[in-house]
Coordinates of C-alpha atoms in Angstrom, one line a residue:
X29 CA 30.5 8.1 -6.5
X30 CA 29.4 5.7 -3.7
X31 CA 30.7 7.7 -0.7
X32 CA 30.3 11.4 0.0
X33 CA 31.6 13.5 3.0
X34 CA 28.7 14.9 5.1
X35 CA 30.7 16.5 7.9
X36 CA 34.3 17.5 8.5
X37 CA 36.4 18.9 11.3
X38 CA 40.1 19.1 12.3
X39 CA 41.6 17.4 15.3
X40 CA 44.8 15.6 16.5
X41 CA 44.4 11.8 16.1
X42 CA 45.5 9.2 18.6
X43 CA 45.3 5.4 19.0
X44 CA 45.6 3.3 22.1
X45 CA 48.9 1.5 22.4
X46 CA 48.2 -2.1 21.3
X47 CA 50.8 -3.5 23.7
X48 CA 50.1 -1.7 27.0
X49 CA 46.4 -0.7 26.2
X50 CA 47.1 2.3 28.5
X51 CA 49.1 5.0 26.7
X52 CA 47.9 7.1 23.7
X53 CA 50.1 7.0 20.6
X54 CA 49.8 10.0 18.3
X55 CA 49.2 9.0 14.7
X56 CA 49.4 12.5 13.2
X57 CA 52.1 15.1 13.8
X58 CA 49.6 18.0 13.5
X59 CA 45.8 18.5 13.3
X60 CA 44.3 16.7 10.3
X61 CA 40.8 16.6 8.7
X62 CA 38.4 14.0 10.2
X63 CA 35.3 13.4 8.1
X64 CA 32.0 11.5 8.3
X65 CA 31.3 9.6 5.0
X66 CA 28.0 8.0 3.9
X67 CA 28.0 5.0 1.6
X68 CA 24.7 5.0 -0.3
X69 CA 25.3 1.6 -1.8
X70 CA 25.8 -0.2 1.5
X71 CA 23.8 2.3 3.6
X72 CA 26.6 2.7 6.2
X73 CA 28.4 5.6 7.8
X74 CA 32.2 5.8 8.2
X75 CA 34.7 8.0 10.0
X76 CA 37.8 8.6 7.7
X77 CA 40.9 10.6 8.3
X78 CA 43.9 10.9 6.0
X79 CA 47.4 12.0 6.8
X80 CA 48.8 12.7 3.4
X81 CA 48.0 9.5 1.5
X82 CA 47.9 7.3 4.6
X83 CA 44.5 6.4 6.2
X84 CA 44.9 6.8 9.9
X85 CA 41.2 6.4 10.7
X86 CA 38.8 4.0 8.8
X87 CA 36.0 3.2 11.2
X88 CA 32.5 2.0 10.3
X89 CA 29.8 3.3 12.7
X90 CA 27.6 0.6 14.3
X91 CA 24.7 0.9 16.7
X92 CA 26.9 -0.6 19.5
X93 CA 29.5 2.1 19.3
X94 CA 29.7 4.9 21.9
X95 CA 31.6 8.2 21.7
X96 CA 32.9 9.1 25.2
X97 CA 33.9 12.6 26.2
X98 CA 36.9 12.2 28.6
X99 CA 37.7 15.9 29.0
X100 CA 36.7 19.3 27.6
X101 CA 38.7 18.9 24.4
X102 CA 39.2 15.1 24.1
X103 CA 36.9 12.2 23.1
X104 CA 37.3 8.6 22.2
X105 CA 35.5 5.5 20.8
X106 CA 36.3 1.8 20.4
X107 CA 36.2 0.0 17.1
X108 CA 36.1 -3.8 17.4
X109 CA 36.6 -4.3 13.7
X110 CA 39.9 -2.5 13.8
X111 CA 40.6 -3.9 17.3
X112 CA 41.7 -0.5 18.6
X113 CA 40.5 2.7 20.4
X114 CA 40.6 6.0 18.6
X115 CA 41.1 9.3 20.4
X116 CA 40.6 12.9 19.0
X117 CA 42.0 16.1 20.5
X118 CA 40.1 19.2 19.5
X119 CA 41.0 22.8 19.6
X120 CA 37.9 23.8 21.5
X121 CA 35.0 22.2 23.4
X122 CA 32.5 23.4 20.7
X123 CA 34.2 21.3 18.1
X124 CA 34.1 18.3 20.4
X125 CA 30.4 18.7 21.2
X126 CA 29.6 19.1 17.4
X127 CA 31.5 15.9 16.6
X128 CA 29.8 14.0 19.4
X129 CA 26.4 15.2 18.3
X130 CA 27.1 14.0 14.7
X131 CA 28.3 10.7 16.0
X132 CA 25.1 10.1 17.9
X133 CA 23.0 11.2 14.9
X134 CA 24.7 8.8 12.5
X135 CA 24.7 6.0 15.1
X136 CA 20.9 6.3 15.3
X137 CA 20.7 6.4 11.5
X138 CA 22.8 3.2 11.3
X139 CA 20.5 1.5 13.8
X140 CA 17.4 2.5 11.8
X141 CA 19.1 1.2 8.6
X142 CA 19.8 -2.1 10.3
X143 CA 16.2 -2.5 11.6
X144 CA 14.9 -1.6 8.1
X145 CA 17.1 -4.3 6.5
X146 CA 15.9 -6.8 9.1
X147 CA 12.3 -5.9 8.4
X148 CA 12.9 -6.2 4.6
X149 CA 14.5 -9.6 5.2
X150 CA 11.5 -10.8 7.1
X151 CA 9.1 -9.6 4.4
X152 CA 10.9 -11.4 1.7
X153 CA 9.9 -15.0 0.8
X154 CA 11.3 -17.8 2.8
X155 CA 13.5 -20.4 1.0
X156 CA 10.7 -23.0 1.1
X157 CA 8.3 -20.5 -0.6
X158 CA 11.0 -19.8 -3.2
X159 CA 11.5 -23.5 -3.9
X160 CA 7.7 -24.1 -4.2
X161 CA 7.3 -21.2 -6.5
X162 CA 10.2 -22.5 -8.7
X163 CA 8.6 -25.9 -8.9
X164 CA 5.2 -24.4 -9.7
X165 CA 6.6 -22.2 -12.4
X166 CA 9.1 -24.6 -13.9
X167 CA 6.5 -27.5 -14.1
X168 CA 4.0 -25.6 -16.2
X169 CA 5.6 -24.5 -19.5
X170 CA 6.9 -28.0 -20.4
X171 CA 3.4 -29.5 -20.5
X172 CA 1.5 -29.6 -23.7
X173 CA -2.2 -29.8 -23.9
X174 CA -3.5 -33.2 -24.9
X175 CA -4.3 -33.8 -28.5
X176 CA -7.9 -34.4 -29.3
X177 CA -8.5 -37.8 -31.0
X178 CA -10.2 -37.4 -34.4
X179 CA -13.0 -39.8 -33.9
X180 CA -16.3 -39.6 -35.6
X181 CA -18.7 -38.7 -32.8
X182 CA -22.2 -40.0 -32.8
X183 CA -24.9 -37.8 -34.3
X184 CA -25.5 -34.9 -32.1
X185 CA -27.6 -31.7 -32.5
X186 CA -26.2 -29.0 -34.6
X187 CA -26.5 -26.3 -31.9
X188 CA -23.9 -26.2 -29.1
X189 CA -25.4 -25.4 -25.7
X190 CA -24.7 -22.1 -24.1
X191 CA -23.6 -23.8 -21.0
X192 CA -20.5 -25.1 -22.8
X193 CA -19.6 -21.7 -24.0
X194 CA -19.8 -20.3 -20.5
X195 CA -17.6 -23.1 -19.3
X196 CA -15.1 -22.2 -22.0
X197 CA -15.0 -18.6 -20.9
X198 CA -15.0 -19.7 -17.4
X199 CA -11.8 -21.7 -18.1
X200 CA -10.2 -18.5 -19.3
X201 CA -11.1 -16.7 -16.2
X202 CA -10.3 -19.4 -13.7
X203 CA -7.2 -19.2 -11.6
X204 CA -4.1 -20.7 -13.1
X205 CA -3.5 -24.3 -11.8
X206 CA -1.7 -27.3 -13.2
X207 CA -5.0 -29.1 -13.6
X208 CA -6.5 -26.2 -15.7
X209 CA -3.4 -26.2 -17.9
X210 CA -3.0 -30.0 -18.4
X211 CA -6.7 -30.9 -18.1
X212 CA -8.4 -33.2 -15.6
X213 CA -8.7 -36.9 -16.0
X214 CA -12.3 -36.6 -17.2
X215 CA -11.4 -34.0 -19.8
X216 CA -8.5 -36.0 -21.0
X217 CA -10.4 -39.3 -21.3
X218 CA -13.8 -38.3 -22.5
X219 CA -15.5 -35.7 -24.6
X220 CA -17.7 -33.1 -23.1
X221 CA -21.1 -34.4 -22.3
X222 CA -24.1 -32.9 -23.9
X223 CA -27.2 -31.8 -21.9
X224 CA -29.8 -34.5 -21.5
X225 CA -32.8 -32.4 -22.3
X226 CA -34.5 -33.2 -25.7
X227 CA -33.0 -31.4 -28.6
X228 CA -34.9 -28.6 -30.1
X229 CA -36.6 -29.3 -33.4
X230 CA -34.3 -28.4 -36.3
X231 CA -34.6 -28.7 -40.0
X232 CA -33.3 -31.9 -41.5
X233 CA -29.8 -31.7 -43.0
X234 CA -29.3 -32.0 -46.6
X235 CA -27.9 -35.2 -48.1
X236 CA -24.6 -33.5 -49.0
X237 CA -23.9 -32.3 -45.4
X238 CA -21.8 -34.5 -43.1
X239 CA -23.7 -35.4 -39.9
X240 CA -20.7 -34.4 -37.6
X241 CA -19.4 -31.2 -39.2
X242 CA -21.0 -28.8 -36.8
X243 CA -20.0 -30.7 -33.7
X244 CA -16.3 -30.9 -34.9
X245 CA -16.2 -27.2 -35.6
X246 CA -17.6 -26.5 -32.1
X247 CA -15.0 -28.8 -30.5
X248 CA -12.2 -27.2 -32.5
X249 CA -13.3 -23.7 -31.5
X250 CA -13.4 -24.8 -27.9
X251 CA -9.9 -26.2 -28.1
X252 CA -8.7 -23.2 -30.0
X253 CA -10.0 -21.0 -27.1
X254 CA -8.3 -23.3 -24.6
X255 CA -5.0 -23.1 -26.7
X256 CA -5.2 -19.3 -26.8
X257 CA -5.7 -19.2 -23.0
X258 CA -2.8 -21.6 -22.5
X259 CA -0.6 -19.4 -24.7
X260 CA -1.5 -16.4 -22.7
X261 CA -0.9 -18.2 -19.4
X262 CA 2.4 -19.6 -20.8
X263 CA 3.6 -16.0 -21.6
X264 CA 2.6 -14.8 -18.1
X265 CA 4.4 -17.8 -16.6
X266 CA 7.5 -17.2 -18.7
X267 CA 7.6 -13.5 -17.4
X268 CA 7.0 -14.8 -13.9
X269 CA 9.8 -17.3 -14.3
X270 CA 12.2 -14.6 -15.5
X271 CA 11.2 -12.3 -12.6
X272 CA 11.6 -15.1 -10.1
X273 CA 15.0 -16.0 -11.5
X274 CA 16.1 -12.4 -11.0
X275 CA 14.6 -12.5 -7.5
X276 CA 16.5 -15.7 -6.8
X277 CA 19.8 -14.1 -7.8
X278 CA 19.0 -11.1 -5.6
X279 CA 18.0 -13.4 -2.7
X280 CA 21.3 -15.3 -3.2
X281 CA 23.2 -12.0 -3.0
X282 CA 21.2 -11.0 0.1
X283 CA 21.8 -14.4 1.7
X284 CA 25.6 -14.1 1.1
X285 CA 25.5 -10.6 2.6
X286 CA 23.5 -11.9 5.6
X287 CA 25.9 -14.8 6.0
X288 CA 28.9 -12.4 6.0
X289 CA 27.0 -10.2 8.5
X290 CA 26.4 -13.2 10.7
X291 CA 30.1 -14.1 10.6
X292 CA 31.0 -10.6 11.5
X293 CA 28.5 -10.5 14.3
X294 CA 29.9 -13.9 15.5
X295 CA 33.4 -12.4 15.6
X296 CA 32.0 -9.3 17.3
X297 CA 30.4 -11.5 20.0
X298 CA 33.7 -13.4 20.5
X299 CA 35.5 -10.0 20.8
X300 CA 32.9 -8.7 23.2
X301 CA 33.3 -11.9 25.3
X302 CA 37.0 -11.4 25.4
X303 CA 36.5 -7.7 26.2
X304 CA 34.0 -8.5 29.0
X305 CA 36.7 -10.7 30.6
X306 CA 39.0 -7.7 30.6
X307 CA 36.4 -5.2 32.0
X308 CA 38.1 -4.8 35.4
X309 CA 41.4 -4.2 33.8
X310 CA 39.8 -1.6 31.4
X311 CA 38.1 0.0 34.4
X312 CA 41.4 0.3 36.3
X313 CA 43.1 1.6 33.2
X314 CA 40.3 4.1 32.7
X315 CA 40.7 5.2 36.4
X316 CA 44.4 5.6 35.9
X317 CA 43.9 7.5 32.7
X318 CA 41.4 9.8 34.4
X319 CA 43.8 10.4 37.2
X320 CA 46.6 11.0 34.7
X321 CA 44.4 13.4 32.8
X322 CA 43.5 15.2 36.0
X323 CA 47.1 15.5 36.9
X324 CA 48.0 16.7 33.4
X325 CA 45.1 19.2 33.6
X326 CA 46.3 20.5 37.0
X327 CA 49.9 20.7 35.7
X328 CA 48.6 22.5 32.6
X329 CA 46.6 24.9 34.8
X330 CA 49.8 25.6 36.9
X331 CA 51.8 26.1 33.7
X332 CA 49.1 28.5 32.4
X333 CA 49.2 30.5 35.7
X334 CA 53.0 30.6 35.5
X335 CA 52.7 31.7 31.9
X336 CA 50.4 34.5 32.9
X337 CA 52.8 35.5 35.6
X338 CA 55.7 35.5 33.1
X339 CA 53.6 37.5 30.8
X340 CA 53.1 40.1 33.5
X341 CA 56.8 40.1 34.3
X342 CA 57.6 40.5 30.6
X343 CA 55.2 43.5 30.5
X344 CA 56.9 45.0 33.6
X345 CA 60.3 44.4 32.1
X346 CA 59.1 46.1 28.9
X347 CA 58.0 49.1 30.9
X348 CA 61.3 49.1 32.7
X349 CA 63.1 48.8 29.4
X350 CA 61.1 51.8 28.1
X351 CA 61.9 53.8 31.2
X352 CA 65.6 52.8 30.9
X353 CA 65.7 53.9 27.3
X354 CA 64.1 57.3 28.2
X355 CA 66.6 57.8 31.1
X356 CA 69.5 56.8 28.9
X357 CA 68.4 59.3 26.3
X358 CA 68.1 62.0 29.0
X359 CA 71.5 61.0 30.3
X360 CA 73.0 61.3 26.8
X361 CA 71.4 64.7 26.4
X362 CA 72.8 65.8 29.8
X363 CA 76.3 64.5 29.0
X364 CA 76.2 66.4 25.7
X365 CA 75.1 69.5 27.5
X366 CA 77.8 69.0 30.1
X367 CA 80.4 68.6 27.4
X368 CA 79.1 71.9 25.9
X369 CA 79.3 73.6 29.2
X370 CA 82.8 72.3 29.9
X371 CA 83.9 73.6 26.5
X372 CA 82.3 77.0 27.3
X373 CA 84.0 76.9 30.8
X374 CA 87.4 76.1 29.2
X375 CA 86.9 79.1 26.9
X376 CA 86.0 81.3 29.8
X377 CA 89.0 80.2 31.8
X378 CA 91.2 80.9 28.8
X379 CA 89.6 84.3 28.4
X380 CA 90.0 84.9 32.2
X381 CA 93.6 84.0 32.1
X382 CA 94.1 86.4 29.2
X383 CA 92.2 89.1 31.1
X384 CA 94.4 88.5 34.2
X385 CA 97.5 88.7 32.1
X386 CA 96.3 92.0 30.6
X387 CA 95.3 93.2 34.0
X388 CA 98.8 92.4 35.3
X389 CA 100.4 94.1 32.4
X390 CA 98.2 97.1 33.0
X391 CA 99.1 97.2 36.6
X392 CA 102.8 97.0 35.8
X393 CA 102.4 99.8 33.3
X394 CA 100.5 101.8 35.9
X395 CA 103.2 101.3 38.5
X396 CA 105.9 102.3 36.0
X397 CA 103.8 105.4 35.2
X398 CA 103.3 106.1 39.0
X399 CA 107.0 105.8 39.5
X400 CA 107.7 108.0 36.6
X401 CA 105.0 110.5 37.9
X402 CA 106.6 110.4 41.3
X403 CA 110.0 111.2 39.8
X404 CA 108.5 114.0 37.8
X405 CA 106.6 115.4 40.8
X406 CA 109.8 115.2 42.9
X407 CA 111.7 117.0 40.1
X408 CA 108.9 119.7 40.0
X409 CA 109.0 120.0 43.8
X410 CA 112.8 120.5 43.6
X411 CA 112.2 122.9 40.7
X412 CA 109.6 124.9 42.8
X413 CA 111.9 125.0 45.8
X414 CA 114.7 126.2 43.6
X415 CA 112.5 128.8 42.0
X416 CA 111.3 130.0 45.5
X417 CA 114.9 130.3 46.7
X418 CA 115.7 132.2 43.6
X419 CA 112.8 134.5 44.2
X420 CA 113.8 135.0 47.8
X421 CA 117.3 135.6 46.7
X422 CA 116.3 138.2 44.1
X423 CA 114.0 140.0 46.4
X424 CA 116.6 140.4 49.1

């Protein structure tokens, strides 16, 4: 796989409004994953974020980009290729600082990669050198060594001088040039000259031997050695030609990539020129945005304070509710006890009424008994008086 994620975090994604260039437009309904990717084939770093299957961020990091921290949890950067400004809202300041640190790190890596590619381009051969090399290489294999005319040379000594042998080996070791391959004008037009010193005494040849047999064999060996050297050089040049052809294809691809990069840089320069004309407007927009952010932060702070106050009120209300529940429970217990006491009081009142009735009946019975007793006592008194009178009457 060409691209691999090297760092990921979660944040709310925003883009600048393309019409007003002032307001932020949220591109995700909730926090999404924002990742740094490294493309090893093109040696570039990208920031990519997906909301489902939709790519809401696809930004290639360049050395000219700058990640700006506008608040404790919000940062932004401008992408000239996408012609927009991206904004990220993080859940904490630590996440923002980590993302900004990675942005600076990969921006420096992109700058180093760009410088390395420029150095590599400078070290490669120029187009003129490539053309010269192609001419040099392509002109050699099509030439054929000259044919040696089969003329009967004059009578020469049988022994070939050592100097010629050294020159033959020297031809094999000499640097490869078109003259060494094709032969010079002297070599093509004349036969090698023999040394001028007097020949050494040698035995007379027999009558059956040809006078030029040894010189022909020496010349043939010389040209065989030359032919072997040419074959070896031809094989080397063929390999060099194939390698240079592959290099030419690679150079063409690099040239096309450099032309594409040059067009992109030209567009970038044009965009920067347009942006430079809008710098005062951007500064005023930035000032307004900073003021708006400060107002929102102060409003958020006030809301947080109000929220804390409401939390305290809720806690107090909870305490009051607990106290109310306990008092209600006690009141219910008191009411139940009161009802029990009222029932007992009713029973006591009934019992008291019964007791009063009984007491009244007892009093009535007592009165009747007293009246009866008074009657009996009166009767006894009358009986006593009558008995006393009888006694008095009897005694007299």
